[in-house]
PDB file of C-alpha atoms in Angstrom:
ATOM      1  CA  MET A1488     -29.866  80.595-225.406  1.00  0.00           C
ATOM      2  CA  GLU A1489     -26.434  82.120-224.987  1.00  0.00           C
ATOM      3  CA  LYS A1490     -25.353  85.084-227.078  1.00  0.00           C
ATOM      4  CA  LYS A1491     -24.384  84.025-230.597  1.00  0.00           C
ATOM      5  CA  ILE A1492     -20.816  84.260-231.883  1.00  0.00           C
ATOM      6  CA  GLU A1493     -20.491  86.893-234.614  1.00  0.00           C
ATOM      7  CA  LEU A1494     -18.922  85.166-237.630  1.00  0.00           C
ATOM      8  CA  PHE A1495     -17.128  86.961-240.465  1.00  0.00           C
ATOM      9  CA  LEU A1496     -15.483  85.445-243.545  1.00  0.00           C
ATOM     10  CA  VAL A1497     -12.529  87.337-245.047  1.00  0.00           C
ATOM     11  CA  SER A1498     -11.477  86.489-248.602  1.00  0.00           C
ATOM     12  CA  GLY A1499      -9.237  88.070-251.209  1.00  0.00           C
ATOM     13  CA  PHE A1500      -6.869  87.058-253.968  1.00  0.00           C
ATOM     14  CA  LEU A1501      -3.111  86.850-253.456  1.00  0.00           C
ATOM     15  CA  GLY A1502      -1.571  90.291-253.114  1.00  0.00           C
ATOM     16  CA  SER A1503      -4.876  92.070-252.531  1.00  0.00           C
ATOM     17  CA  GLY A1504      -3.918  93.229-249.053  1.00  0.00           C
ATOM     18  CA  LYS A1505      -6.187  90.755-247.267  1.00  0.00           C
ATOM     19  CA  THR A1506      -3.674  89.939-244.555  1.00  0.00           C
ATOM     20  CA  THR A1507      -3.011  93.620-243.866  1.00  0.00           C
ATOM     21  CA  PHE A1508      -6.759  94.193-243.634  1.00  0.00           C
ATOM     22  CA  LEU A1509      -7.122  91.285-241.216  1.00  0.00           C
ATOM     23  CA  ARG A1510      -4.315  92.606-239.004  1.00  0.00           C
ATOM     24  CA  ASN A1511      -5.982  96.021-238.958  1.00  0.00           C
ATOM     25  CA  MET A1512      -9.310  94.458-238.047  1.00  0.00           C
ATOM     26  CA  LEU A1513      -7.750  92.471-235.192  1.00  0.00           C
ATOM     27  CA  THR A1514      -6.014  95.601-233.900  1.00  0.00           C
ATOM     28  CA  GLN A1515      -9.319  97.465-233.798  1.00  0.00           C
ATOM     29  CA  MET A1516     -10.934  94.551-231.971  1.00  0.00           C
ATOM     30  CA  SER A1517      -8.307  94.582-229.239  1.00  0.00           C
ATOM     31  CA  GLY A1518      -9.866  93.751-225.897  1.00  0.00           C
ATOM     32  CA  ARG A1519     -12.647  91.669-227.404  1.00  0.00           C
ATOM     33  CA  ARG A1520     -12.714  87.884-227.237  1.00  0.00           C
ATOM     34  CA  ILE A1521     -11.849  86.725-230.749  1.00  0.00           C
ATOM     35  CA  GLY A1522     -11.231  83.439-232.526  1.00  0.00           C
ATOM     36  CA  VAL A1523      -9.424  83.206-235.856  1.00  0.00           C
ATOM     37  CA  ILE A1524      -9.245  80.348-238.362  1.00  0.00           C
ATOM     38  CA  VAL A1525      -6.497  80.649-240.976  1.00  0.00           C
ATOM     39  CA  ASN A1526      -4.775  78.414-243.481  1.00  0.00           C
ATOM     40  CA  GLU A1527      -1.359  79.347-242.093  1.00  0.00           C
ATOM     41  CA  PHE A1528      -0.357  81.232-238.946  1.00  0.00           C
ATOM     42  CA  GLY A1529       2.368  82.985-240.910  1.00  0.00           C
ATOM     43  CA  SER A1530      -0.147  84.367-243.354  1.00  0.00           C
ATOM     44  CA  ILE A1531      -1.060  87.190-240.994  1.00  0.00           C
ATOM     45  CA  GLY A1532       2.352  87.520-239.424  1.00  0.00           C
ATOM     46  CA  ILE A1533       1.353  86.625-235.870  1.00  0.00           C
ATOM     47  CA  ASP A1534       2.962  83.902-233.779  1.00  0.00           C
ATOM     48  CA  GLY A1535       0.229  81.341-233.246  1.00  0.00           C
ATOM     49  CA  THR A1536       1.781  79.943-230.065  1.00  0.00           C
ATOM     50  CA  VAL A1537       1.501  83.344-228.425  1.00  0.00           C
ATOM     51  CA  LEU A1538      -2.138  83.702-229.379  1.00  0.00           C
ATOM     52  CA  GLN A1539      -3.286  80.844-227.177  1.00  0.00           C
ATOM     53  CA  ASN A1540      -3.060  83.189-224.206  1.00  0.00           C
ATOM     54  CA  GLY A1541      -5.338  86.147-223.582  1.00  0.00           C
ATOM     55  CA  ASP A1542      -8.426  87.059-225.556  1.00  0.00           C
ATOM     56  CA  LEU A1543      -7.304  85.881-229.009  1.00  0.00           C
ATOM     57  CA  LYS A1544      -7.441  82.215-230.013  1.00  0.00           C
ATOM     58  CA  MET A1545      -6.231  80.977-233.389  1.00  0.00           C
ATOM     59  CA  VAL A1546      -6.490  77.666-235.228  1.00  0.00           C
ATOM     60  CA  GLU A1547      -4.432  76.811-238.291  1.00  0.00           C
ATOM     61  CA  ILE A1548      -5.768  74.528-241.029  1.00  0.00           C
ATOM     62  CA  ASN A1549      -2.998  73.948-243.554  1.00  0.00           C
ATOM     63  CA  ASN A1550      -2.093  71.676-246.487  1.00  0.00           C
ATOM     64  CA  GLY A1551      -4.857  73.111-248.624  1.00  0.00           C
ATOM     65  CA  SER A1552      -7.633  75.624-248.753  1.00  0.00           C
ATOM     66  CA  ILE A1553     -10.095  75.617-245.851  1.00  0.00           C
ATOM     67  CA  PHE A1554     -12.876  75.298-248.404  1.00  0.00           C
ATOM     68  CA  CYS A1555     -11.503  72.390-250.436  1.00  0.00           C
ATOM     69  CA  ALA A1556     -13.112  68.970-250.133  1.00  0.00           C
ATOM     70  CA  CYS A1557     -10.000  67.482-248.532  1.00  0.00           C
ATOM     71  CA  LEU A1558     -10.258  69.771-245.493  1.00  0.00           C
ATOM     72  CA  LYS A1559     -13.953  70.518-245.121  1.00  0.00           C
ATOM     73  CA  GLY A1560     -14.402  67.925-242.359  1.00  0.00           C
ATOM     74  CA  GLY A1561     -11.632  69.488-240.308  1.00  0.00           C
ATOM     75  CA  PHE A1562     -13.034  72.953-240.931  1.00  0.00           C
ATOM     76  CA  VAL A1563     -16.522  71.960-239.774  1.00  0.00           C
ATOM     77  CA  LYS A1564     -15.096  70.311-236.644  1.00  0.00           C
ATOM     78  CA  THR A1565     -13.123  73.473-235.934  1.00  0.00           C
ATOM     79  CA  LEU A1566     -16.278  75.576-236.225  1.00  0.00           C
ATOM     80  CA  VAL A1567     -17.954  73.274-233.705  1.00  0.00           C
ATOM     81  CA  ALA A1568     -14.941  73.441-231.369  1.00  0.00           C
ATOM     82  CA  PHE A1569     -15.034  77.242-231.334  1.00  0.00           C
ATOM     83  CA  LEU A1570     -18.625  77.112-230.057  1.00  0.00           C
ATOM     84  CA  GLU A1571     -17.120  75.797-226.825  1.00  0.00           C
ATOM     85  CA  GLN A1572     -14.611  78.648-226.575  1.00  0.00           C
ATOM     86  CA  PRO A1573     -15.277  81.856-224.610  1.00  0.00           C
ATOM     87  CA  ILE A1574     -15.259  84.100-227.698  1.00  0.00           C
ATOM     88  CA  ASP A1575     -17.622  86.715-229.066  1.00  0.00           C
ATOM     89  CA  TYR A1576     -16.256  86.931-232.632  1.00  0.00           C
ATOM     90  CA  LEU A1577     -14.850  84.386-235.079  1.00  0.00           C
ATOM     91  CA  LEU A1578     -12.908  85.523-238.160  1.00  0.00           C
ATOM     92  CA  VAL A1579     -12.291  82.987-240.920  1.00  0.00           C
ATOM     93  CA  GLU A1580      -9.526  83.838-243.377  1.00  0.00           C
ATOM     94  CA  ALA A1581      -9.964  82.068-246.711  1.00  0.00           C
ATOM     95  CA  SER A1582      -6.945  81.363-248.906  1.00  0.00           C
ATOM     96  CA  GLY A1583      -6.412  83.442-252.033  1.00  0.00           C
ATOM     97  CA  LEU A1584      -8.005  80.935-254.411  1.00  0.00           C
ATOM     98  CA  ALA A1585     -10.819  79.848-252.111  1.00  0.00           C
ATOM     99  CA  ASP A1586     -14.398  79.905-253.343  1.00  0.00           C
ATOM    100  CA  PRO A1587     -16.470  80.950-250.309  1.00  0.00           C
ATOM    101  CA  ALA A1588     -19.798  80.002-251.884  1.00  0.00           C
ATOM    102  CA  ASN A1589     -20.368  77.105-249.472  1.00  0.00           C
ATOM    103  CA  MET A1590     -20.010  78.913-246.143  1.00  0.00           C
ATOM    104  CA  GLU A1591     -23.673  78.507-245.258  1.00  0.00           C
ATOM    105  CA  SER A1592     -23.555  74.811-246.129  1.00  0.00           C
ATOM    106  CA  PHE A1593     -20.593  74.322-243.792  1.00  0.00           C
ATOM    107  CA  LEU A1594     -22.646  75.801-240.972  1.00  0.00           C
ATOM    108  CA  ASP A1595     -25.438  73.354-241.825  1.00  0.00           C
ATOM    109  CA  GLN A1596     -22.936  70.474-241.744  1.00  0.00           C
ATOM    110  CA  MET A1597     -22.280  71.143-238.053  1.00  0.00           C
ATOM    111  CA  GLU A1598     -25.612  69.588-237.105  1.00  0.00           C
ATOM    112  CA  PRO A1599     -24.440  65.927-236.827  1.00  0.00           C
ATOM    113  CA  TYR A1600     -21.514  67.009-234.628  1.00  0.00           C
ATOM    114  CA  LEU A1601     -23.725  69.204-232.464  1.00  0.00           C
ATOM    115  CA  ALA A1602     -26.169  66.333-232.010  1.00  0.00           C
ATOM    116  CA  ARG A1603     -23.357  64.462-230.235  1.00  0.00           C
ATOM    117  CA  LYS A1604     -22.552  67.488-228.077  1.00  0.00           C
ATOM    118  CA  PRO A1605     -25.837  68.500-226.412  1.00  0.00           C
ATOM    119  CA  HIS A1606     -23.950  70.632-223.902  1.00  0.00           C
ATOM    120  CA  ILE A1607     -23.176  73.170-226.659  1.00  0.00           C
ATOM    121  CA  THR A1608     -25.864  75.818-226.499  1.00  0.00           C
ATOM    122  CA  ARG A1609     -24.252  78.539-228.595  1.00  0.00           C
ATOM    123  CA  ALA A1610     -24.628  79.195-232.326  1.00  0.00           C
ATOM    124  CA  TYR A1611     -23.152  81.454-234.981  1.00  0.00           C
ATOM    125  CA  ASN A1612     -24.568  84.641-236.404  1.00  0.00           C
ATOM    126  CA  TYR A1613     -23.017  84.657-239.883  1.00  0.00           C
ATOM    127  CA  ARG A1614     -22.653  88.339-240.695  1.00  0.00           C
ATOM    128  CA  GLY A1615     -21.434  87.735-244.244  1.00  0.00           C
ATOM    129  CA  GLY A1616     -18.326  87.800-246.377  1.00  0.00           C
ATOM    130  CA  ILE A1617     -15.739  90.553-246.650  1.00  0.00           C
ATOM    131  CA  CYS A1618     -13.720  90.480-249.875  1.00  0.00           C
ATOM    132  CA  VAL A1619     -10.510  92.468-250.267  1.00  0.00           C
ATOM    133  CA  ALA A1620     -10.032  93.394-253.933  1.00  0.00           C
ATOM    134  CA  ASP A1621      -6.810  94.807-255.379  1.00  0.00           C
ATOM    135  CA  ALA A1622      -7.682  97.950-257.343  1.00  0.00           C
ATOM    136  CA  ILE A1623      -4.546  97.570-259.466  1.00  0.00           C
ATOM    137  CA  HIS A1624      -5.024  93.985-260.635  1.00  0.00           C
ATOM    138  CA  PHE A1625      -8.660  93.060-259.952  1.00  0.00           C
ATOM    139  CA  LEU A1626      -9.958  93.537-263.496  1.00  0.00           C
ATOM    140  CA  GLN A1627      -7.116  91.488-264.952  1.00  0.00           C
ATOM    141  CA  PHE A1628      -7.391  88.677-262.396  1.00  0.00           C
ATOM    142  CA  ALA A1629     -11.196  88.509-262.623  1.00  0.00           C
ATOM    143  CA  GLU A1630     -10.908  87.648-266.313  1.00  0.00           C
ATOM    144  CA  VAL A1631      -8.617  84.700-265.604  1.00  0.00           C
ATOM    145  CA  PHE A1632      -9.440  83.321-262.149  1.00  0.00           C
ATOM    146  CA  THR A1633     -13.026  82.297-261.427  1.00  0.00           C
ATOM    147  CA  PRO A1634     -12.528  82.380-257.612  1.00  0.00           C
ATOM    148  CA  VAL A1635     -11.739  86.104-257.843  1.00  0.00           C
ATOM    149  CA  LYS A1636     -15.179  86.770-259.295  1.00  0.00           C
ATOM    150  CA  ASN A1637     -16.874  84.304-256.932  1.00  0.00           C
ATOM    151  CA  GLN A1638     -15.338  85.982-253.886  1.00  0.00           C
ATOM    152  CA  VAL A1639     -16.926  89.283-254.919  1.00  0.00           C
ATOM    153  CA  MET A1640     -20.229  87.662-255.841  1.00  0.00           C
ATOM    154  CA  LYS A1641     -20.519  85.917-252.454  1.00  0.00           C
ATOM    155  CA  SER A1642     -19.443  88.842-250.262  1.00  0.00           C
ATOM    156  CA  ARG A1643     -21.581  91.590-248.799  1.00  0.00           C
ATOM    157  CA  PHE A1644     -18.709  94.010-248.134  1.00  0.00           C
ATOM    158  CA  ILE A1645     -15.978  94.741-250.699  1.00  0.00           C
ATOM    159  CA  VAL A1646     -12.758  96.404-249.554  1.00  0.00           C
ATOM    160  CA  LEU A1647     -11.434  98.079-252.710  1.00  0.00           C
ATOM    161  CA  ASN A1648      -7.815  98.319-251.637  1.00  0.00           C
ATOM    162  CA  LYS A1649      -4.914 100.348-253.117  1.00  0.00           C
ATOM    163  CA  ILE A1650      -7.424 102.817-254.522  1.00  0.00           C
ATOM    164  CA  ASP A1651      -4.910 105.695-254.710  1.00  0.00           C
ATOM    165  CA  ASP A1652      -2.777 103.667-257.126  1.00  0.00           C
ATOM    166  CA  VAL A1653      -5.333 103.885-259.953  1.00  0.00           C
ATOM    167  CA  ASP A1654      -6.765 106.908-261.744  1.00  0.00           C
ATOM    168  CA  LYS A1655     -10.387 108.064-261.716  1.00  0.00           C
ATOM    169  CA  ASP A1656     -11.232 106.324-264.994  1.00  0.00           C
ATOM    170  CA  ARG A1657      -9.979 102.985-263.657  1.00  0.00           C
ATOM    171  CA  GLN A1658     -11.868 103.568-260.404  1.00  0.00           C
ATOM    172  CA  ARG A1659     -15.125 104.015-262.304  1.00  0.00           C
ATOM    173  CA  GLU A1660     -14.363 100.867-264.277  1.00  0.00           C
ATOM    174  CA  LEU A1661     -13.717  98.956-261.056  1.00  0.00           C
ATOM    175  CA  TYR A1662     -16.964 100.085-259.460  1.00  0.00           C
ATOM    176  CA  GLY A1663     -18.848  99.102-262.595  1.00  0.00           C
ATOM    177  CA  ALA A1664     -17.273  95.643-262.714  1.00  0.00           C
ATOM    178  CA  ILE A1665     -17.863  94.968-259.026  1.00  0.00           C
ATOM    179  CA  HIS A1666     -21.470  96.128-259.113  1.00  0.00           C
ATOM    180  CA  ALA A1667     -22.084  94.037-262.229  1.00  0.00           C
ATOM    181  CA  LEU A1668     -20.949  90.974-260.260  1.00  0.00           C
ATOM    182  CA  ASN A1669     -22.705  91.930-257.040  1.00  0.00           C
ATOM    183  CA  PRO A1670     -25.052  94.931-257.172  1.00  0.00           C
ATOM    184  CA  GLU A1671     -26.002  94.540-253.498  1.00  0.00           C
ATOM    185  CA  ALA A1672     -22.478  94.671-252.065  1.00  0.00           C
ATOM    186  CA  PHE A1673     -21.184  97.735-250.217  1.00  0.00           C
ATOM    187  CA  VAL A1674     -17.864  98.925-251.667  1.00  0.00           C
ATOM    188  CA  TYR A1675     -15.387 100.723-249.418  1.00  0.00           C
ATOM    189  CA  PRO A1676     -12.381 102.301-251.185  1.00  0.00           C
ATOM    190  CA  THR A1677      -9.225 102.456-249.098  1.00  0.00           C
ATOM    191  CA  ASN A1678      -5.461 102.047-248.893  1.00  0.00           C
ATOM    192  CA  TYR A1679      -3.359  99.699-246.754  1.00  0.00           C
ATOM    193  CA  GLY A1680      -6.454  97.660-245.886  1.00  0.00           C
ATOM    194  CA  GLU A1681      -7.713 100.322-243.492  1.00  0.00           C
ATOM    195  CA  VAL A1682     -11.447 100.121-242.768  1.00  0.00           C
ATOM    196  CA  PRO A1683     -13.044 101.456-239.577  1.00  0.00           C
ATOM    197  CA  LEU A1684     -14.593  98.604-237.630  1.00  0.00           C
ATOM    198  CA  GLU A1685     -17.786 100.601-237.142  1.00  0.00           C
ATOM    199  CA  VAL A1686     -18.244 100.772-240.923  1.00  0.00           C
ATOM    200  CA  ILE A1687     -18.035  96.989-241.185  1.00  0.00           C
ATOM    201  CA  GLU A1688     -20.415  96.545-238.251  1.00  0.00           C
ATOM    202  CA  GLU A1689     -22.874  98.982-239.832  1.00  0.00           C
ATOM    203  CA  HIS A1690     -23.017  97.279-243.223  1.00  0.00           C
ATOM    204  CA  LEU A1691     -22.859  93.674-242.044  1.00  0.00           C
ATOM    205  CA  LYS A1692     -25.784  93.617-239.641  1.00  0.00           C
TER     206      LYS A1692
END
């Protein structure tokens, strides 16, 4: 069996700093063979046509959220297609309102496609979800938008972004709210979406 592709899901509500985090992560992974699935190339500010060369390959799935019913077939086919690519990592960027609860089921849905492609011998190692939460607005948004809470509940690593923009009392309130939703998640406070790659690797084994 060939080495598995390390799969990470990145979610976060609009304005949380998710795209900045993703750019930082890609910069730190420079030199590695990486695939990226996004809703829009422009969402992370990189020219998709350029990315077809070298060690970074990107696929755009637009006209809706990757996780909505209207696109799930295309998403599953894209996951299968990446198993044939010479990559070691696959990053999936979910749209701001996506509910990532079904990621494992999407991996299960690859089976019928893989049955028709016996030459594919690779598989994914799903390391878990990374949710970027906006320290300024998270508490407000979590009361109104169910996907904001679901993204935290279904992620193993929470990037608590813009932490310097809130006082200590609000920080304690944020930690309490996040741990109430997901007591097992690791919370990393930061600014500008900066998280050392080794920290992510350590907590998403």
